[in-house]
Short mmCIF file of C-alpha atoms in Angstrom, two decimals:
data_model
loop_
_atom_site.label_atom_id
_atom_site.label_comp_id
_atom_site.label_asym_id
_atom_site.label_seq_id
_atom_site.Cartn_x
_atom_site.Cartn_y
_atom_site.Cartn_z
CA MET A 1 15.37 56.01 101.88
CA LYS A 2 18.97 56.32 102.24
CA GLY A 3 21.78 58.13 99.83
CA VAL A 4 25.34 58.77 99.70
CA GLN A 5 26.21 62.80 100.42
CA ILE A 6 29.19 64.63 100.11
CA VAL A 7 28.59 67.21 103.32
CA GLU A 8 31.84 68.72 102.43
CA PRO A 9 34.85 68.20 100.46
CA ASN A 10 36.35 64.55 101.98
CA LYS A 11 33.43 64.57 104.45
CA LEU A 12 31.15 61.49 103.10
CA GLN A 13 28.00 60.02 104.96
CA ILE A 14 25.10 57.68 104.49
CA VAL A 15 22.12 59.93 105.29
CA ASP A 16 18.63 59.47 105.68
CA LEU A 17 16.43 61.19 102.63
CA GLU A 18 12.85 61.64 102.14
CA LYS A 19 11.64 59.42 99.36
CA PRO A 20 10.97 61.90 96.20
CA GLN A 21 7.06 62.37 94.96
CA ILE A 22 6.32 62.80 90.84
CA ASP A 23 4.54 66.18 90.26
CA LYS A 24 3.83 67.65 86.92
CA GLU A 25 7.35 67.98 86.32
CA ASN A 26 9.83 65.05 87.74
CA ASN A 27 6.77 62.73 86.45
CA VAL A 28 8.85 59.46 86.65
CA LEU A 29 9.81 57.63 89.93
CA VAL A 30 12.96 55.58 89.44
CA ARG A 31 14.42 52.88 91.97
CA MET A 32 18.37 53.46 91.75
CA VAL A 33 20.00 49.73 90.88
CA ALA A 34 23.45 51.14 89.65
CA ALA A 35 25.57 54.23 89.64
CA GLY A 36 28.86 54.76 88.22
CA ILE A 37 31.99 56.18 90.09
CA CYS A 38 33.60 58.51 87.77
CA GLY A 39 36.25 61.09 88.48
CA SER A 40 34.12 63.92 88.60
CA ASP A 41 32.92 61.81 91.69
CA VAL A 42 36.03 61.32 93.26
CA GLY A 43 36.66 65.26 92.49
CA ILE A 44 33.64 66.48 94.32
CA TYR A 45 34.54 64.08 97.25
CA HIS A 46 38.18 65.54 97.44
CA GLY A 47 36.76 69.20 96.76
CA THR A 48 38.84 69.50 93.30
CA ASN A 49 35.55 70.06 91.15
CA ALA A 50 35.12 73.67 91.04
CA ALA A 51 31.81 73.50 89.76
CA ALA A 52 29.80 71.61 92.63
CA THR A 53 28.42 72.91 95.59
CA TYR A 54 27.85 71.36 99.01
CA PRO A 55 26.25 69.25 100.73
CA ARG A 56 25.62 67.18 97.75
CA ILE A 57 23.94 63.94 96.37
CA ILE A 58 26.61 62.99 94.15
CA GLY A 59 26.37 60.61 91.14
CA HIS A 60 25.42 61.39 87.39
CA GLU A 61 25.94 57.74 85.78
CA ASN A 62 22.19 56.57 86.85
CA VAL A 63 20.50 53.31 86.04
CA GLY A 64 17.17 52.68 87.60
CA ILE A 65 13.45 50.74 87.23
CA VAL A 66 10.54 53.09 86.28
CA GLU A 67 8.50 52.48 89.64
CA GLU A 68 5.86 55.12 88.96
CA ILE A 69 4.38 57.31 85.99
CA GLY A 70 2.37 60.44 86.03
CA GLU A 71 -0.29 61.39 83.88
CA GLY A 72 0.29 61.54 80.09
CA VAL A 73 3.83 59.48 80.28
CA THR A 74 4.35 57.94 77.22
CA ARG A 75 7.80 57.31 76.85
CA VAL A 76 8.27 54.63 79.55
CA LYS A 77 6.26 52.29 81.61
CA VAL A 78 6.57 50.77 84.83
CA GLY A 79 9.22 48.41 85.11
CA ASP A 80 11.53 49.91 81.96
CA ARG A 81 15.27 50.01 83.10
CA VAL A 82 16.52 53.38 82.25
CA ILE A 83 19.49 55.50 82.31
CA ILE A 84 18.82 59.15 83.46
CA ASP A 85 20.38 62.10 81.30
CA GLN A 86 22.28 64.40 83.87
CA VAL A 87 21.54 67.70 82.63
CA THR A 88 19.21 70.14 82.87
CA ALA A 89 18.62 73.19 81.24
CA CYS A 90 16.48 76.49 81.34
CA GLY A 91 15.36 76.15 77.53
CA HIS A 92 15.61 79.71 77.16
CA CYS A 93 19.14 81.58 77.42
CA TYR A 94 21.46 81.84 74.20
CA ALA A 95 23.05 78.21 74.58
CA CYS A 96 19.78 76.88 74.80
CA ARG A 97 18.24 78.70 71.87
CA LYS A 98 21.47 77.69 69.72
CA GLY A 99 20.60 74.05 70.71
CA ARG A 100 23.23 74.05 73.34
CA PRO A 101 21.48 72.82 76.26
CA ASN A 102 24.65 71.33 77.83
CA VAL A 103 25.97 74.48 78.43
CA CYS A 104 23.11 75.99 79.22
CA GLY A 105 23.77 79.86 81.08
CA ASN A 106 21.86 78.19 84.19
CA LEU A 107 22.93 74.74 84.01
CA LYS A 108 22.24 72.13 86.87
CA VAL A 109 23.98 68.80 86.54
CA ARG A 110 22.35 66.12 88.64
CA GLY A 111 25.04 64.91 90.99
CA VAL A 112 26.76 68.62 90.89
CA HIS A 113 24.75 71.46 91.18
CA ILE A 114 21.62 69.34 92.28
CA ASP A 115 21.10 65.96 93.98
CA GLY A 116 22.29 62.72 91.87
CA GLY A 117 21.50 59.25 91.91
CA TYR A 118 23.48 57.90 94.58
CA ARG A 119 20.06 57.32 96.46
CA GLU A 120 17.27 54.92 96.55
CA TYR A 121 14.85 56.76 94.27
CA MET A 122 14.71 59.79 92.18
CA ALA A 123 11.97 61.32 90.51
CA VAL A 124 12.70 62.91 86.81
CA PRO A 125 11.09 64.27 84.19
CA ASP A 126 10.24 61.59 81.44
CA ARG A 127 12.02 62.81 78.68
CA ASP A 128 15.43 62.62 80.26
CA CYS A 129 14.61 58.54 80.73
CA TYR A 130 16.35 56.50 78.13
CA LEU A 131 15.57 52.68 77.85
CA VAL A 132 18.88 50.50 78.32
CA PRO A 133 19.52 47.89 75.64
CA GLU A 134 18.92 44.37 76.82
CA ILE A 135 22.31 43.31 76.23
CA LEU A 136 23.71 45.01 79.21
CA SER A 137 23.70 44.44 82.88
CA ASP A 138 22.92 46.86 85.14
CA GLU A 139 26.42 47.74 86.10
CA GLU A 140 27.47 47.78 82.16
CA ALA A 141 24.77 50.24 81.42
CA VAL A 142 26.26 52.77 83.40
CA MET A 143 28.81 52.99 81.05
CA ILE A 144 26.22 54.91 78.91
CA GLU A 145 26.81 58.26 79.89
CA PRO A 146 30.57 58.41 79.87
CA THR A 147 29.86 57.47 76.34
CA THR A 148 27.67 60.06 75.89
CA ILE A 149 30.79 62.61 76.58
CA ALA A 150 33.13 61.14 74.04
CA VAL A 151 30.42 61.28 71.27
CA GLN A 152 29.87 64.66 72.55
CA CYS A 153 33.73 65.57 72.21
CA CYS A 154 34.23 63.59 68.66
CA SER A 155 31.18 65.70 67.66
CA ARG A 156 33.08 69.18 68.68
CA ALA A 157 36.13 67.60 67.28
CA GLN A 158 33.67 67.31 63.89
CA LEU A 159 35.91 64.49 63.13
CA GLU A 160 36.07 63.30 59.44
CA SER A 161 38.06 60.27 58.05
CA GLU A 162 41.14 62.29 56.87
CA ASP A 163 42.02 63.04 60.12
CA THR A 164 44.85 62.17 62.06
CA VAL A 165 43.96 62.04 65.94
CA MET A 166 45.74 62.22 68.74
CA ILE A 167 44.31 61.57 72.31
CA ILE A 168 46.35 62.59 75.10
CA GLY A 169 45.50 59.93 78.09
CA SER A 170 44.32 56.39 78.09
CA GLY A 171 42.20 56.53 81.61
CA ALA A 172 38.77 55.92 81.45
CA LEU A 173 37.67 58.96 79.17
CA GLY A 174 40.70 58.73 77.12
CA SER A 175 39.47 54.80 76.73
CA SER A 176 35.64 56.07 75.89
CA ILE A 177 37.10 58.38 73.47
CA LEU A 178 39.19 55.76 71.42
CA ARG A 179 36.20 53.73 71.04
CA ILE A 180 34.09 56.45 69.48
CA VAL A 181 36.99 57.80 67.19
CA LYS A 182 37.35 54.42 65.65
CA LEU A 183 33.98 54.89 64.38
CA TYR A 184 35.04 57.66 62.36
CA ASN A 185 37.83 55.39 60.38
CA PRO A 186 40.66 58.42 60.72
CA LYS A 187 43.92 57.46 58.83
CA SER A 188 45.28 57.05 62.08
CA ILE A 189 45.07 57.25 66.01
CA ILE A 190 48.12 58.18 68.27
CA VAL A 191 47.42 57.55 72.00
CA THR A 192 49.75 59.07 74.68
CA ASP A 193 49.93 58.31 78.41
CA ILE A 194 52.66 57.56 81.07
CA ASP A 195 51.75 53.96 81.73
CA ASP A 196 53.00 51.38 79.36
CA ALA A 197 50.13 48.68 80.46
CA LYS A 198 47.34 51.44 79.62
CA LEU A 199 48.94 52.17 76.07
CA GLU A 200 49.32 48.49 75.47
CA GLU A 201 45.55 48.33 76.19
CA ALA A 202 44.69 51.13 73.67
CA LYS A 203 46.97 49.52 71.16
CA LYS A 204 44.55 46.04 71.67
CA ASN A 205 41.78 48.65 71.24
CA GLY A 206 42.40 50.41 67.80
CA ALA A 207 45.51 52.74 68.67
CA THR A 208 47.37 53.08 65.63
CA TYR A 209 50.50 54.42 67.47
CA THR A 210 51.45 54.88 71.39
CA ILE A 211 53.86 57.19 72.86
CA ASN A 212 54.68 57.26 76.47
CA SER A 213 55.03 60.66 77.42
CA LEU A 214 57.61 59.82 80.00
CA LYS A 215 60.10 58.48 77.85
CA GLU A 216 59.61 60.53 74.59
CA ASP A 217 58.58 64.07 73.47
CA VAL A 218 54.93 64.05 72.60
CA PRO A 219 54.72 66.92 69.99
CA THR A 220 58.29 65.82 68.39
CA LYS A 221 56.77 62.25 68.16
CA ALA A 222 53.15 62.69 66.99
CA HIS A 223 55.02 65.22 64.27
CA GLU A 224 57.42 61.96 63.08
CA LEU A 225 54.16 59.54 63.24
CA THR A 226 52.20 62.14 60.90
CA ASP A 227 54.52 62.53 58.11
CA GLY A 228 55.91 66.09 59.91
CA TYR A 229 52.20 67.80 60.17
CA GLY A 230 51.22 66.86 63.26
CA PRO A 231 47.62 65.54 64.15
CA THR A 232 45.03 67.19 62.60
CA VAL A 233 42.57 66.74 65.67
CA THR A 234 43.88 66.49 69.71
CA ILE A 235 41.58 65.79 72.22
CA ASP A 236 42.98 66.42 75.61
CA ALA A 237 41.62 63.70 78.07
CA ALA A 238 44.29 63.58 80.76
CA CYS A 239 43.66 67.59 81.35
CA VAL A 240 46.95 67.62 83.50
CA LYS A 241 49.16 70.51 83.78
CA GLY A 242 51.01 70.77 80.52
CA SER A 243 48.73 68.64 78.38
CA LEU A 244 47.29 71.92 76.74
CA LEU A 245 50.14 73.12 75.65
CA THR A 246 51.31 69.53 74.83
CA ALA A 247 48.13 69.29 72.62
CA LEU A 248 48.31 73.10 71.37
CA GLN A 249 52.34 72.45 70.12
CA ALA A 250 51.60 69.10 68.47
CA THR A 251 48.36 69.67 66.41
CA GLY A 252 49.08 70.72 62.94
CA ASN A 253 48.22 73.61 61.13
CA ALA A 254 44.22 74.15 60.73
CA GLY A 255 43.80 71.71 63.35
CA ARG A 256 41.59 71.60 66.09
CA VAL A 257 42.03 71.13 69.89
CA ILE A 258 39.50 69.44 72.08
CA THR A 259 39.93 70.24 75.72
CA MET A 260 37.71 68.58 78.32
CA GLY A 261 39.56 69.72 81.86
CA PHE A 262 37.99 71.35 84.59
CA SER A 263 40.99 72.72 86.71
CA VAL A 264 40.74 76.21 87.44
CA ALA A 265 44.75 76.08 88.30
CA PRO A 266 46.47 78.18 85.67
CA THR A 267 48.45 76.49 82.63
CA GLU A 268 51.15 77.66 80.08
CA VAL A 269 49.72 78.37 77.08
CA ASN A 270 50.72 81.08 74.34
CA GLN A 271 48.97 82.99 71.63
CA PHE A 272 51.52 82.05 69.03
CA VAL A 273 51.36 78.27 69.10
CA ILE A 274 47.38 78.99 68.28
CA THR A 275 47.46 82.03 65.99
CA SER A 276 50.23 80.79 63.92
CA LYS A 277 48.61 77.73 62.93
CA GLU A 278 45.07 79.05 63.17
CA LEU A 279 44.07 76.52 65.34
CA ASP A 280 40.35 75.91 66.72
CA VAL A 281 40.48 75.18 70.40
CA ARG A 282 37.08 74.02 71.50
CA GLY A 283 35.82 73.19 74.67
CA SER A 284 33.48 69.76 74.97
CA ARG A 285 31.35 69.88 78.28
CA LEU A 286 28.99 66.95 79.38
CA GLN A 287 26.81 66.08 76.34
CA ASN A 288 24.14 67.50 74.24
CA ARG A 289 21.32 64.56 73.96
CA LYS A 290 23.65 61.89 72.92
CA PHE A 291 22.22 59.36 74.88
CA GLN A 292 19.74 57.93 72.53
CA ASP A 293 22.82 58.01 69.77
CA VAL A 294 24.87 55.71 72.14
CA ILE A 295 22.05 53.10 73.29
CA ASP A 296 21.36 52.79 69.20
CA LEU A 297 25.13 52.11 68.61
CA VAL A 298 24.99 49.55 71.32
CA ASN A 299 21.97 47.88 69.84
CA GLU A 300 23.62 48.11 66.09
CA GLY A 301 26.57 46.28 67.36
CA LYS A 302 28.66 49.50 66.72
CA VAL A 303 29.92 49.96 70.49
CA ASP A 304 30.66 47.32 73.12
CA LEU A 305 29.97 48.43 76.57
CA ARG A 306 30.24 44.78 78.14
CA GLY A 307 33.36 43.91 80.45
CA SER A 308 34.00 47.41 81.52
CA ILE A 309 33.54 47.16 85.02
CA SER A 310 36.16 46.14 87.53
CA HIS A 311 34.77 46.40 90.54
CA THR A 312 31.08 46.99 92.63
CA TRP A 313 30.28 47.85 95.81
CA ASN A 314 26.92 48.29 97.62
CA PHE A 315 26.04 52.15 97.62
CA GLU A 316 26.26 52.04 101.86
CA ASP A 317 29.77 50.81 101.34
CA ALA A 318 30.42 54.44 99.22
CA GLN A 319 33.50 55.38 101.79
CA ALA A 320 35.07 51.84 101.13
CA ALA A 321 34.65 52.00 97.17
CA PHE A 322 36.00 55.72 97.52
CA ASP A 323 39.38 54.49 99.45
CA PHE A 324 39.60 51.81 96.92
CA VAL A 325 39.62 54.71 94.07
CA ASP A 326 42.17 56.66 95.85
CA SER A 327 44.71 53.61 96.49
CA HIS A 328 45.25 53.56 92.59
CA ASP A 329 45.38 49.95 92.69
CA PRO A 330 46.42 48.66 89.22
CA SER A 331 43.30 46.37 89.20
CA TYR A 332 40.93 49.17 88.96
CA ARG A 333 38.94 50.02 85.71
CA LYS A 334 35.52 51.39 86.30
CA GLY A 335 33.74 51.12 89.44
CA VAL A 336 29.52 51.16 90.42
CA LEU A 337 27.58 51.21 93.44
CA THR A 338 24.65 48.81 93.67
CA PHE A 339 21.33 49.34 95.54
CA LYS A 340 20.45 45.61 95.66
CA LYS A 341 19.08 44.50 99.02
#
């Protein structure tokens, strides 16, 4: 079989791999049909993801068809269409004992620390397989995984209907978060970005207010839009230099700031802005068994993931796909690699 391997930063190859066999632990063989292109995949390709190791078969938004199951597997059957949880955890460290395997002390993420889904077959434990809603195409189904990230983020924020929420960034991540934030019916939702077209889209998708951070001072404007108090929850989905400080400055007293960035570059933060308002600053990483939550939301009609994909490529054209993503073509929203012959 073949797979897409990042040999080292900025070096992508289509490589021959041995087809995996199921065993007692990895007891489900899945034939890949679609895998999403995430910003973190692009980061691994360029060497800017601090968590990644090389060489690596990347891909963590993985949809496939069950081709073989081991003895005793009842969760799925041959022919089922599934999406695969990307998190593997030890089950016994402090984080795992606290019910937070997504930050396991021995965490291994498929496509980051261990090989992922940009290959024709994967063998995985049945517990990591979730049935894809029939309403979604193979390509659309990859959006379940990034939506789990948004659900995790909102869970970490402990959102309530009395909150006013600000989302910094209206790219793929920010848009997914907006979709979930709306379900909590907060008093208002503010979205900031540097792109007016993205802000207009956010308005159509439920943002109460938008701020172009190139044209207005975000903390000042955010306070104006919240009767002088500031948002009670600010989610940094841009994760660029300065965005965390902006979030801290904008958020009102006793508020929560959720950061999702993975950059190791120093960023300016001062203690006063946190302590004086007694802010809770919380990280949100990956997701903590949120796949079924998202699938239930889709099946219940509360979240619509259709129409999210703008571009598809055969997996053997992965280099062309990544080059296109790097071109920042304005038509690009979300890309998927397919494995159809």
